């Protein structure tokens, strides 16, 4: 008991003292540890090709073609099925990726450094909404956009960030919360804040006015642009907690479209997995629940640090995705998540909730004890490869992950 | 013939989440096959086109316009749906159906929300109650545990934990307490004063506190300990802690103990503790046989006598409710009680009058209900056999209906005794409920009904209002439960 409390205090201390800064954009092959040619990092806990869901397989086929390892999607699928590609979770390489979470050698990666912990975390750049690779899209339009991000946007952002000395993310998030973002489903304020911060340096470092204009237009038109920055930030904040003896704080939540997995500070890098659940939400024109793939992506790292579903009180508009849709219910989501968190974040506060700090540090013991599982705000992918996003909503983390983790932690601590 | 209808609201903006909700409502309408509301940006129009929802009107919309696109089974259905959704587009206020105020869902967050709270009232199913109580005690909170079905082992462990931390562990199965003037669970709005009570019985505490309050006295603290505290296994841990508290409490000048007879190993401990105190005690162990009384204590047989003793020997209440004698042939008393201790008190009074009494909750000297032939019967309707899967009769007196009808029509029954317990937690109008059960019964040649009301004028149900309701239906109302039992004896001329 004492050991757990001490461990959790240390975990919360490390979380709250983190100083995440977006410092650069660098091609994955130069910076992501352990990443090799013909290797694909994916979202969620480890999974083999045959167990991957439709959108995950679709994204893999697309990224193989993008990397030039196969000439077309059919050849790419054969290659993947034949075991010619190595798969590994992003989380095993200091990285995260939304939805399918494709990370390969030539993609430009956002680099967030935690100045306190001295560690770095990486995430690819957000592609926008609709038919995109992270939701399983893989046609020429998708691949062309990825190539442009690789060749134009990524280098442009990297140059600007180096020139300006990076963007401090903690104050940016604090402002975003007061502007109605919860940083998972709604990033419109933070995306604007990032654009405002980076625009002049991009202009200063750009040699090509057309490319600059395209880059600024792309960021401006993408309400979710900041999501991937928030994810790299989440990973950078949580990684220093990965092995604190006794701590029952969750360090990662993540889904591969088949399974939901969590990692807990006191049990190191072990995954506790359970079948992933279906999101409840709203669908784009022409789609229904029948089209939806189960929950997917590393983006739950955002909830792990107290944002997303945990910060719903800051973002009443997002509450419209679930239940009766009353904005007045938004605060209750945050209160409910407070039941399962060890602490609150004094710097990330919600004005409409009398400046209550976002719930911080999911304690697996409290999840199991209260029966309240984390609420996650999420996008919904089409179940078939190649279609893309069809809706957005809310999903619950499966209780079984937390039960397994509690048992394992107890075992490790010698508690029967 | 499927029909696609587009309506364009020029220059009308609505948040995309709101539009997606409206789209869902629209799709659910009669005859609609597919529908969407979207701002008319080029990318949105492409989505509408892909979904087979774009008509020429919609195609002409611009980025600042709202397109309502409907594909329905025919033109009529499409237009009807468009008309039906329009008011929702114009005002989409969705108030929550639920109570939106957040209530803490764990002791941890409740304590966080009320940092000054010093007591947790636990009323969860028995199997979870002990774990919650441990959490509360370890946070330094006193515990009142309303839950029952908690093991004796857990009860002992919790009470020891509480004692070590200098806290009160009231219960399990503690239904009544009044602490610092705050009534908890089933309790009454009584006057404050100098009389402190420690009781293992909920209705016993309610009867004594209300009699004291209704007769000019007042209560400092009423501490419940749970029905098992004075059994040998538990050893009276909470009773002793309660006595310690009241003994050292300067605002308590007289201490009343209320319980069923304690276990033989516990009784001497309690008496020793009383002897140590310099304060006067009143002991009411209902149904107990004789024991050596400490010099500073008075022992009473009934709750009413306990109240009188606490009030300094003041005589309270009247034993006469009516000059009438029972007119019918029946000579038996039938008690239909919601309060277990009130049922016990009536048994004691009948036994003391030399009668043969049977009960499903028999006090020493009374017979089991199985051998009730020819005897007076006192029934505790709060007993498990009556409350399986239904609320306790203090919450819902409906349980009384069937045995009441039986007694009313039983030629051997001359008097029916009934307790009406009011106060917090109790039924909002138990007298009214009783009267409604009596309505329509033949008033001639039926038993007399004598009721007592445990409660005060300040209770939500208002004692005098309950009295009037009962009297209007021909029910005699006694000043206390004991007075009701004695009045029954008088009506049947079985007592001088």
PDB file of N, CA and C in Angstrom, chain B residues 307-342:
ATOM      1  N   UNK B 307     -37.791   6.755  28.918  1.00  0.00           N
ATOM      2  CA  UNK B 307     -37.936   8.194  28.658  1.00  0.00           C
ATOM      3  C   UNK B 307     -38.291   8.933  29.937  1.00  0.00           C
ATOM      4  N   UNK B 308     -39.206   8.353  30.725  1.00  0.00           N
ATOM      5  CA  UNK B 308     -39.605   8.994  31.995  1.00  0.00           C
ATOM      6  C   UNK B 308     -38.422   9.121  32.941  1.00  0.00           C
ATOM      7  N   UNK B 309     -37.619   8.054  32.998  1.00  0.00           N
ATOM      8  CA  UNK B 309     -36.455   8.073  33.881  1.00  0.00           C
ATOM      9  C   UNK B 309     -35.459   9.148  33.440  1.00  0.00           C
ATOM     10  N   UNK B 310     -35.255   9.221  32.117  1.00  0.00           N
ATOM     11  CA  UNK B 310     -34.318  10.227  31.598  1.00  0.00           C
ATOM     12  C   UNK B 310     -34.817  11.638  31.872  1.00  0.00           C
ATOM     13  N   UNK B 311     -36.134  11.787  31.917  1.00  0.00           N
ATOM     14  CA  UNK B 311     -36.728  13.098  32.200  1.00  0.00           C
ATOM     15  C   UNK B 311     -36.824  13.367  33.701  1.00  0.00           C
ATOM     16  N   UNK B 312     -36.135  12.552  34.484  1.00  0.00           N
ATOM     17  CA  UNK B 312     -36.082  12.795  35.922  1.00  0.00           C
ATOM     18  C   UNK B 312     -37.289  12.241  36.659  1.00  0.00           C
ATOM     19  N   UNK B 313     -37.912  11.219  36.097  1.00  0.00           N
ATOM     20  CA  UNK B 313     -39.036  10.576  36.770  1.00  0.00           C
ATOM     21  C   UNK B 313     -40.363  11.205  36.470  1.00  0.00           C
ATOM     22  N   UNK B 314     -40.360  12.133  35.553  1.00  0.00           N
ATOM     23  CA  UNK B 314     -41.606  12.804  35.170  1.00  0.00           C
ATOM     24  C   UNK B 314     -42.573  11.798  34.543  1.00  0.00           C
ATOM     25  N   UNK B 315     -43.829  11.866  34.970  1.00  0.00           N
ATOM     26  CA  UNK B 315     -44.823  10.957  34.400  1.00  0.00           C
ATOM     27  C   UNK B 315     -45.314  11.521  33.074  1.00  0.00           C
ATOM     28  N   UNK B 316     -45.303  10.702  32.057  1.00  0.00           N
ATOM     29  CA  UNK B 316     -45.712  11.205  30.743  1.00  0.00           C
ATOM     30  C   UNK B 316     -46.799  10.331  30.147  1.00  0.00           C
ATOM     31  N   UNK B 317     -47.640  10.935  29.353  1.00  0.00           N
ATOM     32  CA  UNK B 317     -48.637  10.196  28.587  1.00  0.00           C
ATOM     33  C   UNK B 317     -49.789   9.694  29.421  1.00  0.00           C
ATOM     34  N   UNK B 318     -50.816   9.278  28.732  1.00  0.00           N
ATOM     35  CA  UNK B 318     -52.009   8.746  29.372  1.00  0.00           C
ATOM     36  C   UNK B 318     -52.220   7.314  28.927  1.00  0.00           C
ATOM     37  N   UNK B 319     -52.639   6.464  29.883  1.00  0.00           N
ATOM     38  CA  UNK B 319     -52.834   5.064  29.534  1.00  0.00           C
ATOM     39  C   UNK B 319     -54.247   4.805  29.061  1.00  0.00           C
ATOM     40  N   UNK B 320     -55.056   5.859  29.053  1.00  0.00           N
ATOM     41  CA  UNK B 320     -56.450   5.678  28.642  1.00  0.00           C
ATOM     42  C   UNK B 320     -56.650   6.329  27.271  1.00  0.00           C
ATOM     43  N   UNK B 321     -57.119   5.574  26.320  1.00  0.00           N
ATOM     44  CA  UNK B 321     -57.390   6.146  25.006  1.00  0.00           C
ATOM     45  C   UNK B 321     -58.896   6.267  24.783  1.00  0.00           C
ATOM     46  N   UNK B 322     -59.653   5.503  25.534  1.00  0.00           N
ATOM     47  CA  UNK B 322     -61.100   5.515  25.317  1.00  0.00           C
ATOM     48  C   UNK B 322     -61.757   4.868  26.520  1.00  0.00           C
ATOM     49  N   UNK B 323     -62.954   5.345  26.867  1.00  0.00           N
ATOM     50  CA  UNK B 323     -63.700   4.714  27.963  1.00  0.00           C
ATOM     51  C   UNK B 323     -64.434   3.485  27.443  1.00  0.00           C
ATOM     52  N   UNK B 324     -64.435   3.342  26.110  1.00  0.00           N
ATOM     53  CA  UNK B 324     -65.148   2.208  25.508  1.00  0.00           C
ATOM     54  C   UNK B 324     -64.502   0.892  25.911  1.00  0.00           C
ATOM     55  N   UNK B 325     -65.326  -0.096  26.001  1.00  0.00           N
ATOM     56  CA  UNK B 325     -64.819  -1.450  26.109  1.00  0.00           C
ATOM     57  C   UNK B 325     -65.036  -2.090  24.738  1.00  0.00           C
ATOM     58  N   UNK B 326     -64.314  -3.146  24.535  1.00  0.00           N
ATOM     59  CA  UNK B 326     -64.492  -3.838  23.257  1.00  0.00           C
ATOM     60  C   UNK B 326     -65.886  -4.420  23.203  1.00  0.00           C
ATOM     61  N   UNK B 327     -66.589  -4.135  22.132  1.00  0.00           N
ATOM     62  CA  UNK B 327     -67.975  -4.579  22.055  1.00  0.00           C
ATOM     63  C   UNK B 327     -68.097  -6.007  21.559  1.00  0.00           C
ATOM     64  N   UNK B 328     -67.156  -6.420  20.731  1.00  0.00           N
ATOM     65  CA  UNK B 328     -67.312  -7.742  20.128  1.00  0.00           C
ATOM     66  C   UNK B 328     -66.816  -8.835  21.062  1.00  0.00           C
ATOM     67  N   UNK B 329     -67.003 -10.039  20.619  1.00  0.00           N
ATOM     68  CA  UNK B 329     -66.685 -11.200  21.445  1.00  0.00           C
ATOM     69  C   UNK B 329     -65.176 -11.438  21.571  1.00  0.00           C
ATOM     70  N   UNK B 330     -64.454 -11.088  20.509  1.00  0.00           N
ATOM     71  CA  UNK B 330     -63.031 -11.406  20.451  1.00  0.00           C
ATOM     72  C   UNK B 330     -62.251 -10.824  21.623  1.00  0.00           C
ATOM     73  N   UNK B 331     -61.352 -11.597  22.179  1.00  0.00           N
ATOM     74  CA  UNK B 331     -60.604 -11.156  23.351  1.00  0.00           C
ATOM     75  C   UNK B 331     -59.098 -11.146  23.120  1.00  0.00           C
ATOM     76  N   UNK B 332     -58.701 -11.405  21.883  1.00  0.00           N
ATOM     77  CA  UNK B 332     -57.259 -11.457  21.646  1.00  0.00           C
ATOM     78  C   UNK B 332     -56.714 -10.119  21.157  1.00  0.00           C
ATOM     79  N   UNK B 333     -55.461  -9.867  21.527  1.00  0.00           N
ATOM     80  CA  UNK B 333     -54.746  -8.694  21.015  1.00  0.00           C
ATOM     81  C   UNK B 333     -53.892  -9.143  19.835  1.00  0.00           C
ATOM     82  N   UNK B 334     -53.949  -8.357  18.775  1.00  0.00           N
ATOM     83  CA  UNK B 334     -53.109  -8.640  17.603  1.00  0.00           C
ATOM     84  C   UNK B 334     -52.287  -7.382  17.303  1.00  0.00           C
ATOM     85  N   UNK B 335     -50.982  -7.502  17.467  1.00  0.00           N
ATOM     86  CA  UNK B 335     -50.113  -6.354  17.184  1.00  0.00           C
ATOM     87  C   UNK B 335     -49.477  -6.489  15.805  1.00  0.00           C
ATOM     88  N   UNK B 336     -49.571  -5.448  15.003  1.00  0.00           N
ATOM     89  CA  UNK B 336     -48.981  -5.466  13.654  1.00  0.00           C
ATOM     90  C   UNK B 336     -47.952  -4.341  13.578  1.00  0.00           C
ATOM     91  N   UNK B 337     -46.687  -4.680  13.807  1.00  0.00           N
ATOM     92  CA  UNK B 337     -45.652  -3.665  14.047  1.00  0.00           C
ATOM     93  C   UNK B 337     -44.682  -3.501  12.873  1.00  0.00           C
ATOM     94  N   UNK B 338     -44.303  -2.270  12.672  1.00  0.00           N
ATOM     95  CA  UNK B 338     -43.213  -2.016  11.731  1.00  0.00           C
ATOM     96  C   UNK B 338     -41.880  -1.902  12.475  1.00  0.00           C
ATOM     97  N   UNK B 339     -41.918  -1.535  13.736  1.00  0.00           N
ATOM     98  CA  UNK B 339     -40.694  -1.384  14.544  1.00  0.00           C
ATOM     99  C   UNK B 339     -40.478  -2.593  15.434  1.00  0.00           C
ATOM    100  N   UNK B 340     -39.325  -3.241  15.271  1.00  0.00           N
ATOM    101  CA  UNK B 340     -39.055  -4.465  16.023  1.00  0.00           C
ATOM    102  C   UNK B 340     -39.014  -4.233  17.524  1.00  0.00           C
ATOM    103  N   UNK B 341     -38.399  -3.153  17.955  1.00  0.00           N
ATOM    104  CA  UNK B 341     -38.284  -2.902  19.388  1.00  0.00           C
ATOM    105  C   UNK B 341     -39.628  -2.495  19.981  1.00  0.00           C
ATOM    106  N   UNK B 342     -40.452  -1.832  19.164  1.00  0.00           N
ATOM    107  CA  UNK B 342     -41.802  -1.494  19.632  1.00  0.00           C
ATOM    108  C   UNK B 342     -42.609  -2.772  19.833  1.00  0.00           C
TER     109      UNK B 342
END
